[in-house]
C-alpha atoms as an extended CHARMM CRD file, in Angstrom:
* protein
*
       205  EXT
         1         1  MET       CA              8.2320000000       21.1280000000       -4.0790000000  PROA      1               0.0000000000
         2         2  SER       CA             11.9990000000       21.1370000000       -4.6370000000  PROA      2               0.0000000000
         3         3  GLU       CA             13.1710000000       19.5450000000       -1.3810000000  PROA      3               0.0000000000
         4         4  GLU       CA             15.1300000000       16.3120000000       -1.5710000000  PROA      4               0.0000000000
         5         5  LEU       CA             12.9390000000       13.2540000000       -1.4590000000  PROA      5               0.0000000000
         6         6  VAL       CA             14.5110000000       10.2310000000        0.2930000000  PROA      6               0.0000000000
         7         7  PHE       CA             12.8770000000        6.7900000000        0.2470000000  PROA      7               0.0000000000
         8         8  TYR       CA             13.7860000000        4.3040000000        2.9850000000  PROA      8               0.0000000000
         9         9  THR       CA             12.9330000000        0.7610000000        2.0030000000  PROA      9               0.0000000000
        10        10  ASN       CA             13.8050000000       -2.8930000000        1.6240000000  PROA      10              0.0000000000
        11        11  PRO       CA             12.7360000000       -4.6960000000       -1.6350000000  PROA      11              0.0000000000
        12        12  MET       CA             11.1580000000       -7.4450000000        0.4670000000  PROA      12              0.0000000000
        13        13  SER       CA              8.7240000000       -5.1620000000        2.2540000000  PROA      13              0.0000000000
        14        14  ARG       CA              5.6830000000       -2.9370000000        1.9080000000  PROA      14              0.0000000000
        15        15  GLY       CA              8.2060000000       -0.5230000000        0.4520000000  PROA      15              0.0000000000
        16        16  ARG       CA              7.1850000000       -1.9720000000       -2.9010000000  PROA      16              0.0000000000
        17        17  MET       CA              3.9010000000       -0.1120000000       -2.6140000000  PROA      17              0.0000000000
        18        18  VAL       CA              5.7000000000        3.2150000000       -2.0580000000  PROA      18              0.0000000000
        19        19  ARG       CA              8.1440000000        2.4800000000       -4.8580000000  PROA      19              0.0000000000
        20        20  TRP       CA              5.1580000000        2.1370000000       -7.1860000000  PROA      20              0.0000000000
        21        21  MET       CA              3.6800000000        5.3450000000       -5.8450000000  PROA      21              0.0000000000
        22        22  LEU       CA              6.9460000000        7.2310000000       -6.3080000000  PROA      22              0.0000000000
        23        23  GLU       CA              7.1630000000        5.9900000000       -9.9000000000  PROA      23              0.0000000000
        24        24  GLU       CA              3.6090000000        7.2170000000      -10.5150000000  PROA      24              0.0000000000
        25        25  THR       CA              4.4840000000       10.7140000000       -9.2820000000  PROA      25              0.0000000000
        26        26  GLY       CA              7.4390000000       11.0210000000      -11.7010000000  PROA      26              0.0000000000
        27        27  ALA       CA              9.3290000000       12.9160000000       -8.9500000000  PROA      27              0.0000000000
        28        28  PRO       CA             13.0700000000       12.3600000000       -8.4900000000  PROA      28              0.0000000000
        29        29  TYR       CA             13.9370000000       10.5280000000       -5.3170000000  PROA      29              0.0000000000
        30        30  ARG       CA             16.9440000000        8.9250000000       -3.6130000000  PROA      30              0.0000000000
        31        31  THR       CA             16.6420000000        5.3810000000       -2.2300000000  PROA      31              0.0000000000
        32        32  GLU       CA             18.1730000000        4.1740000000        1.0440000000  PROA      32              0.0000000000
        33        33  ILE       CA             18.0730000000        0.3640000000        1.2560000000  PROA      33              0.0000000000
        34        34  LEU       CA             17.9050000000       -0.8990000000        4.8770000000  PROA      34              0.0000000000
        35        35  GLU       CA             18.5420000000       -4.3300000000        6.2220000000  PROA      35              0.0000000000
        36        36  TYR       CA             16.1900000000       -6.1000000000        8.6450000000  PROA      36              0.0000000000
        37        37  GLY       CA             17.6220000000       -6.2040000000       12.1710000000  PROA      37              0.0000000000
        38        38  LYS       CA             20.6680000000       -4.0930000000       11.2360000000  PROA      38              0.0000000000
        39        39  SER       CA             20.4050000000       -0.6590000000        9.6120000000  PROA      39              0.0000000000
        40        40  MET       CA             16.6160000000       -0.5990000000       10.2550000000  PROA      40              0.0000000000
        41        41  LYS       CA             17.4350000000       -0.5960000000       14.0250000000  PROA      41              0.0000000000
        42        42  SER       CA             20.3040000000        1.8840000000       13.8130000000  PROA      42              0.0000000000
        43        43  ALA       CA             20.0820000000        5.0820000000       15.8400000000  PROA      43              0.0000000000
        44        44  GLU       CA             20.1730000000        7.0380000000       12.6010000000  PROA      44              0.0000000000
        45        45  TYR       CA             17.1230000000        5.3410000000       11.1900000000  PROA      45              0.0000000000
        46        46  LEU       CA             15.2330000000        5.1570000000       14.5020000000  PROA      46              0.0000000000
        47        47  ALA       CA             15.3190000000        8.9480000000       14.3920000000  PROA      47              0.0000000000
        48        48  VAL       CA             13.2900000000        8.6460000000       11.1650000000  PROA      48              0.0000000000
        49        49  ASN       CA             10.9560000000        5.8710000000       12.3080000000  PROA      49              0.0000000000
        50        50  PRO       CA             11.1200000000        4.8900000000       15.9940000000  PROA      50              0.0000000000
        51        51  LEU       CA              9.5260000000        1.5320000000       15.1120000000  PROA      51              0.0000000000
        52        52  GLY       CA             12.5580000000        0.6540000000       13.0680000000  PROA      52              0.0000000000
        53        53  LYS       CA             10.5520000000       -0.4950000000       10.0400000000  PROA      53              0.0000000000
        54        54  VAL       CA             10.1870000000        0.4580000000        6.4190000000  PROA      54              0.0000000000
        55        55  PRO       CA              8.9210000000        2.1030000000        4.3260000000  PROA      55              0.0000000000
        56        56  ALA       CA              9.3660000000        5.7470000000        5.2120000000  PROA      56              0.0000000000
        57        57  ILE       CA             10.1310000000        8.8890000000        3.3220000000  PROA      57              0.0000000000
        58        58  ARG       CA             11.8060000000       12.1830000000        4.1220000000  PROA      58              0.0000000000
        59        59  HSD       CA             10.7780000000       15.1180000000        1.9550000000  PROA      59              0.0000000000
        60        60  GLY       CA             12.8140000000       18.1030000000        2.9730000000  PROA      60              0.0000000000
        61        61  ALA       CA             12.1110000000       18.4020000000        6.6890000000  PROA      61              0.0000000000
        62        62  ALA       CA              8.9440000000       16.3660000000        6.5170000000  PROA      62              0.0000000000
        63        63  VAL       CA              9.0340000000       12.7160000000        7.6150000000  PROA      63              0.0000000000
        64        64  VAL       CA              6.1530000000       10.3480000000        6.7690000000  PROA      64              0.0000000000
        65        65  THR       CA              5.8170000000        6.7450000000        7.8820000000  PROA      65              0.0000000000
        66        66  GLU       CA              2.9650000000        4.2180000000        7.3920000000  PROA      66              0.0000000000
        67        67  THR       CA              2.4520000000        3.1030000000        3.7750000000  PROA      67              0.0000000000
        68        68  ALA       CA             -1.0710000000        4.4320000000        3.2590000000  PROA      68              0.0000000000
        69        69  ALA       CA             -0.0930000000        7.8180000000        4.7580000000  PROA      69              0.0000000000
        70        70  ILE       CA              2.9500000000        7.9890000000        2.4670000000  PROA      70              0.0000000000
        71        71  CYS       CA              0.7960000000        7.2980000000       -0.5690000000  PROA      71              0.0000000000
        72        72  ALA       CA             -1.7200000000        9.9840000000        0.4070000000  PROA      72              0.0000000000
        73        73  TYR       CA              1.1070000000       12.4360000000        1.1920000000  PROA      73              0.0000000000
        74        74  LEU       CA              2.8380000000       11.9110000000       -2.1530000000  PROA      74              0.0000000000
        75        75  ALA       CA             -0.4230000000       12.4420000000       -4.0260000000  PROA      75              0.0000000000
        76        76  ASP       CA             -0.7950000000       15.8080000000       -2.3770000000  PROA      76              0.0000000000
        77        77  ALA       CA              2.8690000000       16.7470000000       -2.6090000000  PROA      77              0.0000000000
        78        78  PHE       CA              2.9600000000       16.1670000000       -6.3780000000  PROA      78              0.0000000000
        79        79  PRO       CA             -0.5260000000       17.2250000000       -7.6120000000  PROA      79              0.0000000000
        80        80  ALA       CA              0.5080000000       17.4040000000      -11.2700000000  PROA      80              0.0000000000
        81        81  ALA       CA              0.5480000000       13.5960000000      -11.3200000000  PROA      81              0.0000000000
        82        82  GLY       CA             -3.2460000000       13.5830000000      -10.7130000000  PROA      82              0.0000000000
        83        83  LEU       CA             -3.1760000000       10.8250000000       -8.0860000000  PROA      83              0.0000000000
        84        84  ALA       CA             -5.8200000000       12.2400000000       -5.7860000000  PROA      84              0.0000000000
        85        85  PRO       CA             -9.3670000000       13.3590000000       -6.5610000000  PROA      85              0.0000000000
        86        86  PRO       CA            -10.3480000000       17.0330000000       -5.9540000000  PROA      86              0.0000000000
        87        87  PRO       CA            -10.8510000000       17.6360000000       -2.2090000000  PROA      87              0.0000000000
        88        88  ARG       CA            -14.6590000000       17.6300000000       -2.3520000000  PROA      88              0.0000000000
        89        89  GLN       CA            -14.5960000000       14.3080000000       -4.2020000000  PROA      89              0.0000000000
        90        90  ARG       CA            -12.4340000000       12.3180000000       -1.8370000000  PROA      90              0.0000000000
        91        91  ALA       CA            -15.0340000000       10.4480000000        0.1700000000  PROA      91              0.0000000000
        92        92  ALA       CA            -14.5020000000        7.0760000000       -1.4670000000  PROA      92              0.0000000000
        93        93  TYR       CA            -10.7640000000        7.7530000000       -1.7790000000  PROA      93              0.0000000000
        94        94  TYR       CA            -10.3190000000        8.2220000000        1.9790000000  PROA      94              0.0000000000
        95        95  ARG       CA            -12.8530000000        5.5730000000        2.8320000000  PROA      95              0.0000000000
        96        96  TRP       CA            -11.1560000000        2.7120000000        1.0690000000  PROA      96              0.0000000000
        97        97  LEU       CA             -7.5770000000        3.8410000000        1.6460000000  PROA      97              0.0000000000
        98        98  PHE       CA             -8.1860000000        3.6450000000        5.4170000000  PROA      98              0.0000000000
        99        99  PHE       CA            -10.4030000000        0.6100000000        5.2310000000  PROA      99              0.0000000000
       100       100  PHE       CA             -7.6300000000       -1.3790000000        3.5110000000  PROA      100             0.0000000000
       101       101  ALA       CA             -4.9900000000       -0.0020000000        5.8930000000  PROA      101             0.0000000000
       102       102  GLY       CA             -7.0600000000       -0.6230000000        8.9860000000  PROA      102             0.0000000000
       103       103  PRO       CA             -9.6570000000       -3.3700000000        9.3970000000  PROA      103             0.0000000000
       104       104  LEU       CA             -8.7970000000       -5.2720000000        6.2020000000  PROA      104             0.0000000000
       105       105  GLU       CA             -5.1060000000       -5.6590000000        7.0020000000  PROA      105             0.0000000000
       106       106  ALA       CA             -5.9080000000       -6.5520000000       10.5990000000  PROA      106             0.0000000000
       107       107  VAL       CA             -8.2150000000       -9.3190000000        9.6860000000  PROA      107             0.0000000000
       108       108  ILE       CA             -5.7600000000      -10.6980000000        7.0680000000  PROA      108             0.0000000000
       109       109  ILE       CA             -2.8480000000      -10.6520000000        9.5080000000  PROA      109             0.0000000000
       110       110  ASN       CA             -4.9020000000      -12.2550000000       12.2960000000  PROA      110             0.0000000000
       111       111  ARG       CA             -5.9150000000      -15.0130000000        9.9390000000  PROA      111             0.0000000000
       112       112  ALA       CA             -2.3440000000      -15.6020000000        8.8520000000  PROA      112             0.0000000000
       113       113  LEU       CA             -1.3480000000      -15.9040000000       12.5110000000  PROA      113             0.0000000000
       114       114  ASN       CA             -4.2160000000      -18.4060000000       13.0600000000  PROA      114             0.0000000000
       115       115  PHE       CA             -5.9040000000      -15.9830000000       15.4180000000  PROA      115             0.0000000000
       116       116  GLU       CA             -9.6580000000      -15.8050000000       15.2890000000  PROA      116             0.0000000000
       117       117  VAL       CA            -11.4820000000      -13.2050000000       17.3020000000  PROA      117             0.0000000000
       118       118  PRO       CA            -14.3250000000      -14.8680000000       19.2390000000  PROA      118             0.0000000000
       119       119  ALA       CA            -17.7180000000      -14.0220000000       17.7810000000  PROA      119             0.0000000000
       120       120  GLU       CA            -18.7900000000      -12.2660000000       20.9340000000  PROA      120             0.0000000000
       121       121  LYS       CA            -15.6600000000      -10.0450000000       20.8470000000  PROA      121             0.0000000000
       122       122  ARG       CA            -15.7920000000       -8.9720000000       17.2030000000  PROA      122             0.0000000000
       123       123  MET       CA            -17.2530000000       -5.5420000000       17.9880000000  PROA      123             0.0000000000
       124       124  MET       CA            -14.1910000000       -4.8230000000       20.0990000000  PROA      124             0.0000000000
       125       125  ALA       CA            -11.8780000000       -5.7420000000       17.1910000000  PROA      125             0.0000000000
       126       126  GLY       CA            -13.4940000000       -3.2890000000       14.8470000000  PROA      126             0.0000000000
       127       127  TYR       CA            -14.2210000000       -5.7100000000       12.0470000000  PROA      127             0.0000000000
       128       128  GLY       CA            -16.3210000000       -8.7720000000       11.3530000000  PROA      128             0.0000000000
       129       129  GLY       CA            -15.2470000000      -12.1570000000       10.1720000000  PROA      129             0.0000000000
       130       130  PHE       CA            -12.8980000000      -12.8590000000        7.2920000000  PROA      130             0.0000000000
       131       131  GLU       CA            -15.6120000000      -13.8220000000        4.8180000000  PROA      131             0.0000000000
       132       132  GLN       CA            -17.5930000000      -10.6690000000        5.5700000000  PROA      132             0.0000000000
       133       133  MET       CA            -14.4900000000       -8.5690000000        4.8650000000  PROA      133             0.0000000000
       134       134  MET       CA            -13.8770000000      -10.3810000000        1.5750000000  PROA      134             0.0000000000
       135       135  ASP       CA            -17.4890000000       -9.7490000000        0.5970000000  PROA      135             0.0000000000
       136       136  ILE       CA            -17.1180000000       -6.0470000000        1.3420000000  PROA      136             0.0000000000
       137       137  VAL       CA            -13.9160000000       -5.8090000000       -0.7470000000  PROA      137             0.0000000000
       138       138  GLU       CA            -15.6010000000       -7.6970000000       -3.6000000000  PROA      138             0.0000000000
       139       139  GLN       CA            -18.5030000000       -5.2440000000       -3.6180000000  PROA      139             0.0000000000
       140       140  ALA       CA            -16.1270000000       -2.2480000000       -3.5970000000  PROA      140             0.0000000000
       141       141  LEU       CA            -13.9780000000       -3.5510000000       -6.4300000000  PROA      141             0.0000000000
       142       142  SER       CA            -17.0750000000       -4.4040000000       -8.5220000000  PROA      142             0.0000000000
       143       143  ALA       CA            -18.6950000000       -1.0020000000       -8.1570000000  PROA      143             0.0000000000
       144       144  SER       CA            -16.3730000000        0.9480000000      -10.4760000000  PROA      144             0.0000000000
       145       145  GLU       CA            -13.2380000000        0.5870000000      -12.5770000000  PROA      145             0.0000000000
       146       146  TYR       CA            -11.0750000000        1.8600000000       -9.7640000000  PROA      146             0.0000000000
       147       147  ILE       CA            -11.4690000000        1.7370000000       -5.9890000000  PROA      147             0.0000000000
       148       148  ALA       CA            -12.4680000000        5.4260000000       -5.6890000000  PROA      148             0.0000000000
       149       149  GLY       CA            -14.4060000000        5.7960000000       -8.9050000000  PROA      149             0.0000000000
       150       150  ASP       CA            -13.5880000000        6.1630000000      -12.5650000000  PROA      150             0.0000000000
       151       151  ALA       CA             -9.9970000000        7.4340000000      -12.2240000000  PROA      151             0.0000000000
       152       152  PHE       CA             -6.8230000000        5.7690000000      -11.0300000000  PROA      152             0.0000000000
       153       153  SER       CA             -5.5140000000        7.2460000000       -7.7330000000  PROA      153             0.0000000000
       154       154  ALA       CA             -3.1160000000        6.7200000000       -4.8690000000  PROA      154             0.0000000000
       155       155  ALA       CA             -5.8310000000        4.5970000000       -3.2860000000  PROA      155             0.0000000000
       156       156  ASP       CA             -5.4360000000        2.1030000000       -6.0720000000  PROA      156             0.0000000000
       157       157  VAL       CA             -1.6420000000        1.9030000000       -5.5000000000  PROA      157             0.0000000000
       158       158  TYR       CA             -2.2590000000        1.0450000000       -1.8560000000  PROA      158             0.0000000000
       159       159  CYS       CA             -5.4530000000       -0.9630000000       -2.0430000000  PROA      159             0.0000000000
       160       160  GLY       CA             -4.3650000000       -2.6180000000       -5.2790000000  PROA      160             0.0000000000
       161       161  SER       CA             -1.0310000000       -3.6370000000       -3.7810000000  PROA      161             0.0000000000
       162       162  GLN       CA             -2.8730000000       -5.2240000000       -0.8170000000  PROA      162             0.0000000000
       163       163  VAL       CA             -4.9620000000       -7.2110000000       -3.2690000000  PROA      163             0.0000000000
       164       164  GLY       CA             -1.9310000000       -8.1160000000       -5.3640000000  PROA      164             0.0000000000
       165       165  PHE       CA             -0.0040000000       -9.3400000000       -2.3040000000  PROA      165             0.0000000000
       166       166  GLY       CA             -3.0840000000      -11.1830000000       -1.1070000000  PROA      166             0.0000000000
       167       167  LEU       CA             -3.4550000000      -13.0690000000       -4.3790000000  PROA      167             0.0000000000
       168       168  GLN       CA              0.2620000000      -13.7840000000       -4.5520000000  PROA      168             0.0000000000
       169       169  PHE       CA              0.6230000000      -15.1560000000       -1.0550000000  PROA      169             0.0000000000
       170       170  GLY       CA             -2.8230000000      -16.7110000000       -0.7010000000  PROA      170             0.0000000000
       171       171  SER       CA             -4.0530000000      -14.4500000000        2.0920000000  PROA      171             0.0000000000
       172       172  MET       CA             -7.0100000000      -13.3860000000       -0.0670000000  PROA      172             0.0000000000
       173       173  GLU       CA             -9.2870000000      -15.5850000000       -2.0200000000  PROA      173             0.0000000000
       174       174  LYS       CA             -8.9310000000      -15.5940000000       -5.7970000000  PROA      174             0.0000000000
       175       175  ARG       CA            -12.3330000000      -14.1570000000       -6.4960000000  PROA      175             0.0000000000
       176       176  PRO       CA            -12.8380000000      -12.9730000000      -10.0760000000  PROA      176             0.0000000000
       177       177  ALA       CA            -13.3950000000       -9.3870000000       -8.9360000000  PROA      177             0.0000000000
       178       178  PHE       CA            -10.0170000000       -9.4080000000       -7.1310000000  PROA      178             0.0000000000
       179       179  VAL       CA             -8.1230000000      -10.9570000000      -10.0460000000  PROA      179             0.0000000000
       180       180  ASP       CA             -9.7180000000       -8.6560000000      -12.6320000000  PROA      180             0.0000000000
       181       181  TYR       CA             -9.0280000000       -5.5450000000      -10.5590000000  PROA      181             0.0000000000
       182       182  TRP       CA             -5.4160000000       -6.4670000000       -9.9110000000  PROA      182             0.0000000000
       183       183  LYS       CA             -4.8480000000       -7.2550000000      -13.6060000000  PROA      183             0.0000000000
       184       184  ARG       CA             -6.3570000000       -3.9380000000      -14.5760000000  PROA      184             0.0000000000
       185       185  ILE       CA             -4.4400000000       -1.6840000000      -12.2610000000  PROA      185             0.0000000000
       186       186  SER       CA             -1.0620000000       -3.4880000000      -12.4520000000  PROA      186             0.0000000000
       187       187  ASP       CA             -0.9920000000       -2.9390000000      -16.2530000000  PROA      187             0.0000000000
       188       188  ARG       CA              0.7390000000        0.4130000000      -15.8240000000  PROA      188             0.0000000000
       189       189  ASP       CA              4.2280000000        1.5510000000      -16.7730000000  PROA      189             0.0000000000
       190       190  ALA       CA              4.9400000000        2.9190000000      -13.2990000000  PROA      190             0.0000000000
       191       191  TYR       CA              4.1030000000       -0.4220000000      -11.7230000000  PROA      191             0.0000000000
       192       192  ARG       CA              6.3530000000       -2.3130000000      -14.1200000000  PROA      192             0.0000000000
       193       193  ARG       CA              9.2370000000        0.0750000000      -13.5090000000  PROA      193             0.0000000000
       194       194  ALA       CA              8.8570000000       -0.2410000000       -9.7310000000  PROA      194             0.0000000000
       195       195  ARG       CA              8.6260000000       -4.0060000000       -9.8850000000  PROA      195             0.0000000000
       196       196  GLU       CA             11.7400000000       -4.2720000000      -12.0860000000  PROA      196             0.0000000000
       197       197  ILE       CA             13.7620000000       -1.9970000000       -9.7270000000  PROA      197             0.0000000000
       198       198  ASP       CA             12.8180000000       -3.9860000000       -6.6150000000  PROA      198             0.0000000000
       199       199  ASP       CA             13.1590000000       -7.3910000000       -8.2920000000  PROA      199             0.0000000000
       200       200  ALA       CA             16.6730000000       -6.4540000000       -9.3720000000  PROA      200             0.0000000000
       201       201  LEU       CA             17.5410000000       -5.4100000000       -5.8020000000  PROA      201             0.0000000000
       202       202  VAL       CA             16.3080000000       -8.7910000000       -4.5070000000  PROA      202             0.0000000000
       203       203  ALA       CA             18.3250000000      -10.6080000000       -7.1620000000  PROA      203             0.0000000000
       204       204  ASP       CA             21.5050000000       -8.6880000000       -6.2230000000  PROA      204             0.0000000000
       205       205  ALA       CA             21.0840000000       -9.2260000000       -2.4490000000  PROA      205             0.0000000000
């Protein structure tokens, strides 16, 4: 695709995940830095994302919000980068991408907010307890080199970033499987480039 690719972000946000994904694709993109409570809530940006949050992308006429969706979209939009398995081999890819974006993030945020779902209400919440979720993640990360099999994919950008943030901020336990996985997938040139760009933006703020 030759359409302009615009990346809306703030370096202190989940936009870091999308920055990494963009660097993995190798596609040219333009960055729009938005401020919390100011430009993020402007009428111009609310036309892009009515929630007034980042990240988001605009690719030609297409607008994509939600970090996991952006990662999946970019993998499909730039297939030459090889960031998605062939369509018939995407079961694990989709499974873990949406697992990390859905129930795992929910249970982590609830725990950070000191909110515990009563045991008798857990079926309504769509996930079990925190320890159960950590056990499931540990099993997934121990099963293969990457989250969706033997090849790095967009799912590793998203799921790996969740693990990296979890280890950094203490919202996930420092289990050996988590530490080893994060060390393995963050040892990539695209990740280092993305981190350097966003760290520089933070330093200049």
